[in-house]
Amino acid sequence: MTMALSGCGSSSGSGEVTLKVVAADYGNSPANSSEKYWNGLAKEFESKNPGIKVEVDVRSWKTVDADVAKMVRDGEAPDIAQIGAYADYVKKEELYSADELLSIPTQANFLSRFADAGKVEQTQYGMPFVASTRLLFYNKGLFAEAGLSAPQNWDDIKSDAEALKAKGVPTPFALPLGAEEAQAETMMWMLSGGGGYTDTVDDSYAVDSEPNIKTFEWLQTQLVGKGLTGPVPPGELDRADAFKAFTSGKVGMLNGHPTMMQEAEKAGVQVGMVPLPGATGKSKATMGVADWIMAFKQAGHREEAGKFLDFTFEDKNVMDFVGQYDLLPVTYSASETMVADEEHKDLRQFLEALPTSELYPFGKTSWAGVSEDVKKNIGKAVQPGAVPAEILARISRDAITAENSE
């Protein structure tokens, strides 16, 4: 059962339509770039849908959100964008809603937690593309050489890092607060310290809450200040570089997502994984991440975009993508497929954590801008001599101002 989508702007009676798709790159080298997946998907879709061409532009996670924002401002919005946030475009009425695009079976197949997270005022605009949860990864070989067991709290992280440093490990604990994905590392530590980006009572921004301030003071004094985070300052360390260092045996611990298991295995690094340690024990929550796909109204290709999105969310295509990068599917049917497949047994620990994980405040129209602010500035909060409370307070004030002005 599909929705009747007629009268779709410039596509009506115009012959061949070209859909412009901008997507983020999940690979960490040319060999596993997401470009290969999207080009293959586009080619297969084109063969089944004569008259619709798909032009794919895959960009780095470092810039893709900002790149799409500029395209939209310049009047060159892509038809479809697979990026990190959607709500800021909803406020300006620049996106089609999911029910204007998708067949009913496709829309109903999204895991409810993520379908709800894609809504603004009860209407879904953001379609979850893939998800992941986070665990603390540690190098089993390095831990064994130092006589260590998996950390369970912050004191363990510090003492284990000190022991690894004494053994000559270049980066006992990698803390990537660089521009690539600092907003994720930040949220993981906020949750482990009992805080978060927003207040649990009224959902307002609370970046400078007391738990968050204490968390960053601890990072500054107990990890960074004691030389336990390696030679690159956290504010200059990107996630991809931290992951590469881990898979080359130079990092003892870091917060990681499922994709890293595959790379570590290829490199011969034995990986241990535990839930994120909290200040005194297990973290209050696991961080969940969803990346989003959305369709812009600007070019008027609603029907064609909907057909491509329905195709993208077919189980085979979902599993091809998540299987390549060890990510988690966001549909019920693909999740059931993953659970039943022994090939993906290593992901079950992540999949089990998904239903109760905490997500970014995606529904806030200001989130994209706040996320960019965090990426650019949170690294300053752990620099020697900085006052974490001041950095967090400035980010929090700007976030509240941005949200109130939306």
mmCIF file of N, CA, C and O in Angstrom, residues 166-261:
data_model
loop_
_atom_site.group_PDB
_atom_site.id
_atom_site.type_symbol
_atom_site.label_atom_id
_atom_site.label_comp_id
_atom_site.label_asym_id
_atom_site.label_seq_id
_atom_site.Cartn_x
_atom_site.Cartn_y
_atom_site.Cartn_z
ATOM 1 N N ALA A 166 52.813 4.236 32.270
ATOM 2 C CA ALA A 166 54.064 3.716 32.829
ATOM 3 C C ALA A 166 54.654 2.608 31.964
ATOM 4 O O ALA A 166 55.874 2.385 31.965
ATOM 5 N N LYS A 167 53.805 1.935 31.222
ATOM 6 C CA LYS A 167 54.256 0.863 30.318
ATOM 7 C C LYS A 167 54.645 1.410 28.940
ATOM 8 O O LYS A 167 54.989 0.639 28.042
ATOM 9 N N GLY A 168 54.539 2.724 28.760
ATOM 10 C CA GLY A 168 54.958 3.332 27.503
ATOM 11 C C GLY A 168 53.890 3.448 26.443
ATOM 12 O O GLY A 168 54.189 3.732 25.272
ATOM 13 N N VAL A 169 52.615 3.259 26.826
ATOM 14 C CA VAL A 169 51.533 3.409 25.856
ATOM 15 C C VAL A 169 51.403 4.897 25.504
ATOM 16 O O VAL A 169 51.221 5.724 26.401
ATOM 17 N N PRO A 170 51.501 5.260 24.217
ATOM 18 C CA PRO A 170 51.507 6.679 23.843
ATOM 19 C C PRO A 170 50.253 7.448 24.264
ATOM 20 O O PRO A 170 50.337 8.585 24.708
ATOM 21 N N THR A 171 49.075 6.808 24.108
ATOM 22 C CA THR A 171 47.823 7.460 24.479
ATOM 23 C C THR A 171 47.024 6.518 25.373
ATOM 24 O O THR A 171 46.271 5.674 24.881
ATOM 25 N N PRO A 172 47.198 6.633 26.668
ATOM 26 C CA PRO A 172 46.450 5.736 27.572
ATOM 27 C C PRO A 172 44.937 5.852 27.399
ATOM 28 O O PRO A 172 44.232 4.846 27.368
ATOM 29 N N PHE A 173 44.428 7.085 27.291
ATOM 30 C CA PHE A 173 42.999 7.288 27.051
ATOM 31 C C PHE A 173 42.836 8.352 25.967
ATOM 32 O O PHE A 173 43.238 9.503 26.145
ATOM 33 N N ALA A 174 42.226 7.978 24.849
ATOM 34 C CA ALA A 174 42.002 8.938 23.772
ATOM 35 C C ALA A 174 40.718 9.715 24.038
ATOM 36 O O ALA A 174 39.668 9.119 24.293
ATOM 37 N N LEU A 175 40.810 11.031 23.960
ATOM 38 C CA LEU A 175 39.675 11.919 24.262
ATOM 39 C C LEU A 175 39.435 12.834 23.064
ATOM 40 O O LEU A 175 39.863 13.983 23.048
ATOM 41 N N PRO A 176 38.760 12.338 22.024
ATOM 42 C CA PRO A 176 38.594 13.137 20.800
ATOM 43 C C PRO A 176 37.518 14.208 20.925
ATOM 44 O O PRO A 176 36.343 13.964 20.706
ATOM 45 N N LEU A 177 37.955 15.411 21.268
ATOM 46 C CA LEU A 177 37.053 16.562 21.351
ATOM 47 C C LEU A 177 37.313 17.523 20.200
ATOM 48 O O LEU A 177 37.028 18.713 20.291
ATOM 49 N N GLY A 178 37.863 17.001 19.105
ATOM 50 C CA GLY A 178 38.086 17.791 17.905
ATOM 51 C C GLY A 178 36.799 17.982 17.132
ATOM 52 O O GLY A 178 35.735 17.464 17.493
ATOM 53 N N ALA A 179 36.911 18.680 16.000
ATOM 54 C CA ALA A 179 35.720 19.151 15.284
ATOM 55 C C ALA A 179 34.875 18.040 14.677
ATOM 56 O O ALA A 179 33.701 18.261 14.377
ATOM 57 N N GLU A 180 35.442 16.856 14.476
ATOM 58 C CA GLU A 180 34.692 15.832 13.750
ATOM 59 C C GLU A 180 33.420 15.398 14.466
ATOM 60 O O GLU A 180 32.336 15.389 13.889
ATOM 61 N N GLU A 181 33.537 14.993 15.737
ATOM 62 C CA GLU A 181 32.340 14.513 16.443
ATOM 63 C C GLU A 181 32.421 14.792 17.935
ATOM 64 O O GLU A 181 32.053 13.967 18.766
ATOM 65 N N ALA A 182 32.873 15.988 18.284
ATOM 66 C CA ALA A 182 33.027 16.339 19.690
ATOM 67 C C ALA A 182 31.711 16.318 20.439
ATOM 68 O O ALA A 182 31.668 16.065 21.650
ATOM 69 N N GLN A 183 30.600 16.588 19.728
ATOM 70 C CA GLN A 183 29.306 16.612 20.419
ATOM 71 C C GLN A 183 28.953 15.233 20.981
ATOM 72 O O GLN A 183 28.259 15.127 21.993
ATOM 73 N N ALA A 184 29.441 14.166 20.356
ATOM 74 C CA ALA A 184 29.172 12.812 20.846
ATOM 75 C C ALA A 184 30.027 12.489 22.063
ATOM 76 O O ALA A 184 29.528 12.022 23.092
ATOM 77 N N GLU A 185 31.327 12.735 21.955
ATOM 78 C CA GLU A 185 32.217 12.489 23.092
ATOM 79 C C GLU A 185 31.767 13.297 24.305
ATOM 80 O O GLU A 185 31.764 12.812 25.434
ATOM 81 N N THR A 186 31.336 14.524 24.058
ATOM 82 C CA THR A 186 30.850 15.392 25.127
ATOM 83 C C THR A 186 29.637 14.779 25.811
ATOM 84 O O THR A 186 29.562 14.720 27.049
ATOM 85 N N MET A 187 28.680 14.313 25.028
ATOM 86 C CA MET A 187 27.461 13.751 25.621
ATOM 87 C C MET A 187 27.755 12.475 26.397
ATOM 88 O O MET A 187 27.169 12.246 27.464
ATOM 89 N N MET A 188 28.669 11.648 25.885
ATOM 90 C CA MET A 188 29.016 10.426 26.617
ATOM 91 C C MET A 188 29.547 10.749 28.008
ATOM 92 O O MET A 188 29.157 10.125 29.001
ATOM 93 N N TRP A 189 30.422 11.728 28.073
ATOM 94 C CA TRP A 189 30.981 12.086 29.370
ATOM 95 C C TRP A 189 29.947 12.779 30.262
ATOM 96 O O TRP A 189 29.910 12.557 31.478
ATOM 97 N N MET A 190 29.090 13.603 29.665
ATOM 98 C CA MET A 190 28.022 14.229 30.452
ATOM 99 C C MET A 190 27.119 13.166 31.087
ATOM 100 O O MET A 190 26.791 13.240 32.279
ATOM 101 N N LEU A 191 26.720 12.172 30.293
ATOM 102 C CA LEU A 191 25.863 11.109 30.825
ATOM 103 C C LEU A 191 26.580 10.319 31.910
ATOM 104 O O LEU A 191 25.988 9.966 32.934
ATOM 105 N N SER A 192 27.846 10.043 31.694
ATOM 106 C CA SER A 192 28.565 9.238 32.695
ATOM 107 C C SER A 192 28.758 10.000 33.996
ATOM 108 O O SER A 192 28.939 9.406 35.056
ATOM 109 N N GLY A 193 28.681 11.338 33.918
ATOM 110 C CA GLY A 193 28.785 12.151 35.125
ATOM 111 C C GLY A 193 27.439 12.501 35.729
ATOM 112 O O GLY A 193 27.365 13.273 36.681
ATOM 113 N N GLY A 194 26.363 11.959 35.160
ATOM 114 C CA GLY A 194 25.028 12.202 35.711
ATOM 115 C C GLY A 194 24.322 13.399 35.115
ATOM 116 O O GLY A 194 23.268 13.816 35.609
ATOM 117 N N GLY A 195 24.880 13.979 34.050
ATOM 118 C CA GLY A 195 24.266 15.145 33.435
ATOM 119 C C GLY A 195 23.765 14.863 32.036
ATOM 120 O O GLY A 195 23.294 13.767 31.735
ATOM 121 N N GLY A 196 23.885 15.862 31.179
ATOM 122 C CA GLY A 196 23.410 15.745 29.809
ATOM 123 C C GLY A 196 23.264 17.130 29.212
ATOM 124 O O GLY A 196 23.504 18.142 29.879
ATOM 125 N N TYR A 197 22.891 17.183 27.956
ATOM 126 C CA TYR A 197 22.716 18.479 27.293
ATOM 127 C C TYR A 197 21.505 19.240 27.819
ATOM 128 O O TYR A 197 21.486 20.467 27.797
ATOM 129 N N THR A 198 20.482 18.519 28.249
ATOM 130 C CA THR A 198 19.238 19.179 28.651
ATOM 131 C C THR A 198 18.831 18.796 30.061
ATOM 132 O O THR A 198 19.257 17.766 30.601
ATOM 133 N N ASP A 199 17.979 19.620 30.642
ATOM 134 C CA ASP A 199 17.430 19.367 31.966
ATOM 135 C C ASP A 199 16.345 18.298 31.876
ATOM 136 O O ASP A 199 15.508 18.333 30.975
ATOM 137 N N THR A 200 16.357 17.356 32.798
ATOM 138 C CA THR A 200 15.386 16.259 32.737
ATOM 139 C C THR A 200 13.979 16.703 33.129
ATOM 140 O O THR A 200 13.007 16.013 32.828
ATOM 141 N N VAL A 201 13.859 17.851 33.762
ATOM 142 C CA VAL A 201 12.544 18.323 34.212
ATOM 143 C C VAL A 201 11.792 19.043 33.101
ATOM 144 O O VAL A 201 10.668 18.684 32.746
ATOM 145 N N ASP A 202 12.421 20.070 32.505
ATOM 146 C CA ASP A 202 11.699 20.866 31.501
ATOM 147 C C ASP A 202 12.321 20.796 30.111
ATOM 148 O O ASP A 202 11.893 21.504 29.197
ATOM 149 N N ASP A 203 13.340 19.958 29.938
ATOM 150 C CA ASP A 203 13.968 19.730 28.635
ATOM 151 C C ASP A 203 14.668 20.963 28.084
ATOM 152 O O ASP A 203 14.978 21.036 26.898
ATOM 153 N N SER A 204 14.950 21.944 28.923
ATOM 154 C CA SER A 204 15.698 23.118 28.459
ATOM 155 C C SER A 204 17.190 22.784 28.460
ATOM 156 O O SER A 204 17.639 21.862 29.141
ATOM 157 N N TYR A 205 17.970 23.546 27.687
ATOM 158 C CA TYR A 205 19.413 23.319 27.675
ATOM 159 C C TYR A 205 20.005 23.539 29.065
ATOM 160 O O TYR A 205 19.650 24.489 29.756
ATOM 161 N N ALA A 206 20.904 22.646 29.448
ATOM 162 C CA ALA A 206 21.562 22.748 30.755
ATOM 163 C C ALA A 206 23.020 22.315 30.610
ATOM 164 O O ALA A 206 23.519 21.483 31.357
ATOM 165 N N VAL A 207 23.693 22.883 29.621
ATOM 166 C CA VAL A 207 25.071 22.487 29.324
ATOM 167 C C VAL A 207 25.991 22.761 30.502
ATOM 168 O O VAL A 207 26.954 22.035 30.745
ATOM 169 N N ASP A 208 25.693 23.828 31.265
ATOM 170 C CA ASP A 208 26.552 24.184 32.401
ATOM 171 C C ASP A 208 25.959 23.733 33.733
ATOM 172 O O ASP A 208 26.172 24.366 34.768
ATOM 173 N N SER A 209 25.240 22.616 33.717
ATOM 174 C CA SER A 209 24.727 22.074 34.979
ATOM 175 C C SER A 209 25.890 21.652 35.873
ATOM 176 O O SER A 209 27.012 21.431 35.403
ATOM 177 N N GLU A 210 25.616 21.548 37.162
ATOM 178 C CA GLU A 210 26.677 21.181 38.113
ATOM 179 C C GLU A 210 27.334 19.840 37.760
ATOM 180 O O GLU A 210 28.575 19.736 37.786
ATOM 181 N N PRO A 211 26.559 18.791 37.416
ATOM 182 C CA PRO A 211 27.217 17.532 37.042
ATOM 183 C C PRO A 211 28.129 17.681 35.821
ATOM 184 O O PRO A 211 29.216 17.089 35.776
ATOM 185 N N ASN A 212 27.714 18.467 34.837
ATOM 186 C CA ASN A 212 28.547 18.651 33.646
ATOM 187 C C ASN A 212 29.839 19.390 33.965
ATOM 188 O O ASN A 212 30.907 19.052 33.460
ATOM 189 N N ILE A 213 29.731 20.407 34.809
ATOM 190 C CA ILE A 213 30.929 21.158 35.206
ATOM 191 C C ILE A 213 31.903 20.241 35.932
ATOM 192 O O ILE A 213 33.115 20.225 35.646
ATOM 193 N N LYS A 214 31.396 19.436 36.854
ATOM 194 C CA LYS A 214 32.269 18.517 37.596
ATOM 195 C C LYS A 214 32.933 17.510 36.662
ATOM 196 O O LYS A 214 34.094 17.140 36.833
ATOM 197 N N THR A 215 32.166 17.061 35.659
ATOM 198 C CA THR A 215 32.714 16.103 34.700
ATOM 199 C C THR A 215 33.902 16.692 33.955
ATOM 200 O O THR A 215 34.965 16.065 33.845
ATOM 201 N N PHE A 216 33.742 17.910 33.445
ATOM 202 C CA PHE A 216 34.829 18.495 32.663
ATOM 203 C C PHE A 216 35.989 18.955 33.537
ATOM 204 O O PHE A 216 37.140 18.971 33.078
ATOM 205 N N GLU A 217 35.713 19.306 34.771
ATOM 206 C CA GLU A 217 36.819 19.598 35.696
ATOM 207 C C GLU A 217 37.624 18.330 35.944
ATOM 208 O O GLU A 217 38.867 18.378 36.006
ATOM 209 N N TRP A 218 36.943 17.195 36.071
ATOM 210 C CA TRP A 218 37.643 15.918 36.287
ATOM 211 C C TRP A 218 38.487 15.558 35.063
ATOM 212 O O TRP A 218 39.657 15.169 35.197
ATOM 213 N N LEU A 219 37.924 15.700 33.888
ATOM 214 C CA LEU A 219 38.675 15.401 32.669
ATOM 215 C C LEU A 219 39.915 16.282 32.574
ATOM 216 O O LEU A 219 41.013 15.816 32.234
ATOM 217 N N GLN A 220 39.719 17.566 32.883
ATOM 218 C CA GLN A 220 40.825 18.514 32.771
ATOM 219 C C GLN A 220 41.960 18.190 33.747
ATOM 220 O O GLN A 220 43.136 18.171 33.373
ATOM 221 N N THR A 221 41.596 17.928 34.987
ATOM 222 C CA THR A 221 42.626 17.763 36.018
ATOM 223 C C THR A 221 43.153 16.329 36.140
ATOM 224 O O THR A 221 44.345 16.128 36.371
ATOM 225 N N GLN A 222 42.276 15.346 35.951
ATOM 226 C CA GLN A 222 42.661 13.969 36.231
ATOM 227 C C GLN A 222 43.130 13.179 35.004
ATOM 228 O O GLN A 222 43.834 12.186 35.145
ATOM 229 N N LEU A 223 42.732 13.596 33.814
ATOM 230 C CA LEU A 223 43.190 12.903 32.604
ATOM 231 C C LEU A 223 44.121 13.789 31.777
ATOM 232 O O LEU A 223 45.295 13.475 31.602
ATOM 233 N N VAL A 224 43.602 14.915 31.300
ATOM 234 C CA VAL A 224 44.407 15.779 30.435
ATOM 235 C C VAL A 224 45.593 16.351 31.198
ATOM 236 O O VAL A 224 46.743 16.289 30.736
ATOM 237 N N GLY A 225 45.318 16.896 32.376
ATOM 238 C CA GLY A 225 46.366 17.540 33.153
ATOM 239 C C GLY A 225 47.460 16.605 33.624
ATOM 240 O O GLY A 225 48.577 17.047 33.909
ATOM 241 N N LYS A 226 47.179 15.321 33.680
ATOM 242 C CA LYS A 226 48.184 14.344 34.118
ATOM 243 C C LYS A 226 48.849 13.642 32.927
ATOM 244 O O LYS A 226 49.533 12.629 33.088
ATOM 245 N N GLY A 227 48.615 14.183 31.730
ATOM 246 C CA GLY A 227 49.292 13.648 30.559
ATOM 247 C C GLY A 227 48.837 12.259 30.145
ATOM 248 O O GLY A 227 49.616 11.488 29.579
ATOM 249 N N LEU A 228 47.565 11.940 30.392
ATOM 250 C CA LEU A 228 47.060 10.592 30.124
ATOM 251 C C LEU A 228 46.253 10.503 28.832
ATOM 252 O O LEU A 228 45.720 9.434 28.513
ATOM 253 N N THR A 229 46.176 11.639 28.099
ATOM 254 C CA THR A 229 45.356 11.636 26.877
ATOM 255 C C THR A 229 46.185 11.746 25.604
ATOM 256 O O THR A 229 45.645 12.021 24.533
ATOM 257 N N GLY A 230 47.477 11.501 25.718
ATOM 258 C CA GLY A 230 48.303 11.425 24.524
ATOM 259 C C GLY A 230 48.876 12.743 24.067
ATOM 260 O O GLY A 230 48.633 13.796 24.664
ATOM 261 N N PRO A 231 49.652 12.704 22.980
ATOM 262 C CA PRO A 231 50.400 13.885 22.533
ATOM 263 C C PRO A 231 49.558 14.956 21.851
ATOM 264 O O PRO A 231 49.978 16.107 21.774
ATOM 265 N N VAL A 232 48.380 14.595 21.326
ATOM 266 C CA VAL A 232 47.539 15.576 20.620
ATOM 267 C C VAL A 232 46.522 16.160 21.599
ATOM 268 O O VAL A 232 45.795 15.415 22.249
ATOM 269 N N PRO A 233 46.434 17.467 21.733
ATOM 270 C CA PRO A 233 45.429 18.057 22.626
ATOM 271 C C PRO A 233 44.029 17.574 22.244
ATOM 272 O O PRO A 233 43.713 17.482 21.047
ATOM 273 N N PRO A 234 43.175 17.247 23.219
ATOM 274 C CA PRO A 234 41.840 16.722 22.907
ATOM 275 C C PRO A 234 41.056 17.581 21.930
ATOM 276 O O PRO A 234 40.350 17.057 21.063
ATOM 277 N N GLY A 235 41.160 18.899 22.037
ATOM 278 C CA GLY A 235 40.433 19.786 21.150
ATOM 279 C C GLY A 235 40.890 19.718 19.704
ATOM 280 O O GLY A 235 40.208 20.202 18.807
ATOM 281 N N GLU A 236 42.044 19.093 19.462
ATOM 282 C CA GLU A 236 42.575 18.946 18.102
ATOM 283 C C GLU A 236 42.505 17.506 17.621
ATOM 284 O O GLU A 236 42.898 17.208 16.488
ATOM 285 N N LEU A 237 41.999 16.618 18.466
ATOM 286 C CA LEU A 237 41.959 15.196 18.118
ATOM 287 C C LEU A 237 40.587 14.811 17.577
ATOM 288 O O LEU A 237 39.581 14.908 18.269
ATOM 289 N N ASP A 238 40.549 14.381 16.325
ATOM 290 C CA ASP A 238 39.299 13.933 15.724
ATOM 291 C C ASP A 238 39.069 12.454 16.007
ATOM 292 O O ASP A 238 40.011 11.688 16.224
ATOM 293 N N ARG A 239 37.802 12.058 15.961
ATOM 294 C CA ARG A 239 37.431 10.674 16.235
ATOM 295 C C ARG A 239 38.148 9.698 15.311
ATOM 296 O O ARG A 239 38.672 8.673 15.756
ATOM 297 N N ALA A 240 38.169 9.998 14.014
ATOM 298 C CA ALA A 240 38.786 9.075 13.054
ATOM 299 C C ALA A 240 40.255 8.843 13.382
ATOM 300 O O ALA A 240 40.754 7.706 13.304
ATOM 301 N N ASP A 241 40.964 9.904 13.772
ATOM 302 C CA ASP A 241 42.379 9.762 14.122
ATOM 303 C C ASP A 241 42.549 8.954 15.406
ATOM 304 O O ASP A 241 43.484 8.161 15.533
ATOM 305 N N ALA A 242 41.641 9.166 16.364
ATOM 306 C CA ALA A 242 41.698 8.397 17.613
ATOM 307 C C ALA A 242 41.460 6.916 17.331
ATOM 308 O O ALA A 242 42.140 6.038 17.887
ATOM 309 N N PHE A 243 40.486 6.628 16.464
ATOM 310 C CA PHE A 243 40.193 5.232 16.125
ATOM 311 C C PHE A 243 41.374 4.579 15.415
ATOM 312 O O PHE A 243 41.709 3.418 15.673
ATOM 313 N N LYS A 244 42.009 5.312 14.502
ATOM 314 C CA LYS A 244 43.175 4.768 13.797
ATOM 315 C C LYS A 244 44.306 4.460 14.780
ATOM 316 O O LYS A 244 44.993 3.435 14.666
ATOM 317 N N ALA A 245 44.512 5.362 15.735
ATOM 318 C CA ALA A 245 45.553 5.137 16.733
ATOM 319 C C ALA A 245 45.233 3.909 17.585
ATOM 320 O O ALA A 245 46.123 3.135 17.951
ATOM 321 N N PHE A 246 43.942 3.711 17.883
ATOM 322 C CA PHE A 246 43.543 2.536 18.662
ATOM 323 C C PHE A 246 43.822 1.257 17.883
ATOM 324 O O PHE A 246 44.375 0.286 18.422
ATOM 325 N N THR A 247 43.449 1.239 16.619
ATOM 326 C CA THR A 247 43.633 0.015 15.827
ATOM 327 C C THR A 247 45.100 -0.233 15.483
ATOM 328 O O THR A 247 45.450 -1.330 15.051
ATOM 329 N N SER A 248 45.950 0.762 15.695
ATOM 330 C CA SER A 248 47.385 0.544 15.500
ATOM 331 C C SER A 248 48.100 0.226 16.813
ATOM 332 O O SER A 248 49.333 0.143 16.858
ATOM 333 N N GLY A 249 47.313 0.057 17.881
ATOM 334 C CA GLY A 249 47.887 -0.373 19.157
ATOM 335 C C GLY A 249 48.488 0.725 19.999
ATOM 336 O O GLY A 249 49.199 0.446 20.972
ATOM 337 N N LYS A 250 48.194 1.992 19.673
ATOM 338 C CA LYS A 250 48.796 3.114 20.397
ATOM 339 C C LYS A 250 47.892 3.714 21.472
ATOM 340 O O LYS A 250 48.296 4.623 22.186
ATOM 341 N N VAL A 251 46.658 3.211 21.547
ATOM 342 C CA VAL A 251 45.676 3.747 22.506
ATOM 343 C C VAL A 251 45.204 2.626 23.421
ATOM 344 O O VAL A 251 44.871 1.534 22.951
ATOM 345 N N GLY A 252 45.135 2.916 24.705
ATOM 346 C CA GLY A 252 44.679 1.903 25.654
ATOM 347 C C GLY A 252 43.174 1.827 25.769
ATOM 348 O O GLY A 252 42.589 0.745 25.791
ATOM 349 N N MET A 253 42.505 2.999 25.823
ATOM 350 C CA MET A 253 41.056 3.063 26.012
ATOM 351 C C MET A 253 40.473 4.221 25.234
ATOM 352 O O MET A 253 41.132 5.247 25.054
ATOM 353 N N LEU A 254 39.246 4.073 24.812
ATOM 354 C CA LEU A 254 38.463 5.187 24.275
ATOM 355 C C LEU A 254 36.996 4.783 24.215
ATOM 356 O O LEU A 254 36.656 3.604 24.291
ATOM 357 N N ASN A 255 36.144 5.786 24.103
ATOM 358 C CA ASN A 255 34.720 5.529 23.899
ATOM 359 C C ASN A 255 34.508 5.261 22.413
ATOM 360 O O ASN A 255 34.917 6.062 21.577
ATOM 361 N N GLY A 256 33.868 4.135 22.102
ATOM 362 C CA GLY A 256 33.768 3.764 20.703
ATOM 363 C C GLY A 256 32.402 3.270 20.300
ATOM 364 O O GLY A 256 31.548 2.968 21.142
ATOM 365 N N HIS A 257 32.184 3.191 18.994
ATOM 366 C CA HIS A 257 30.937 2.656 18.458
ATOM 367 C C HIS A 257 31.232 1.369 17.687
ATOM 368 O O HIS A 257 32.401 1.002 17.478
ATOM 369 N N PRO A 258 30.208 0.654 17.263
ATOM 370 C CA PRO A 258 30.411 -0.688 16.711
ATOM 371 C C PRO A 258 31.358 -0.768 15.527
ATOM 372 O O PRO A 258 32.059 -1.777 15.361
ATOM 373 N N THR A 259 31.418 0.263 14.711
ATOM 374 C CA THR A 259 32.258 0.216 13.516
ATOM 375 C C THR A 259 33.706 -0.125 13.848
ATOM 376 O O THR A 259 34.400 -0.770 13.066
ATOM 377 N N MET A 260 34.163 0.302 15.026
ATOM 378 C CA MET A 260 35.572 0.123 15.350
ATOM 379 C C MET A 260 35.952 -1.331 15.590
ATOM 380 O O MET A 260 37.117 -1.707 15.466
ATOM 381 N N MET A 261 34.973 -2.164 15.942
ATOM 382 C CA MET A 261 35.278 -3.584 16.166
ATOM 383 C C MET A 261 35.900 -4.200 14.920
ATOM 384 O O MET A 261 36.887 -4.941 14.998
#
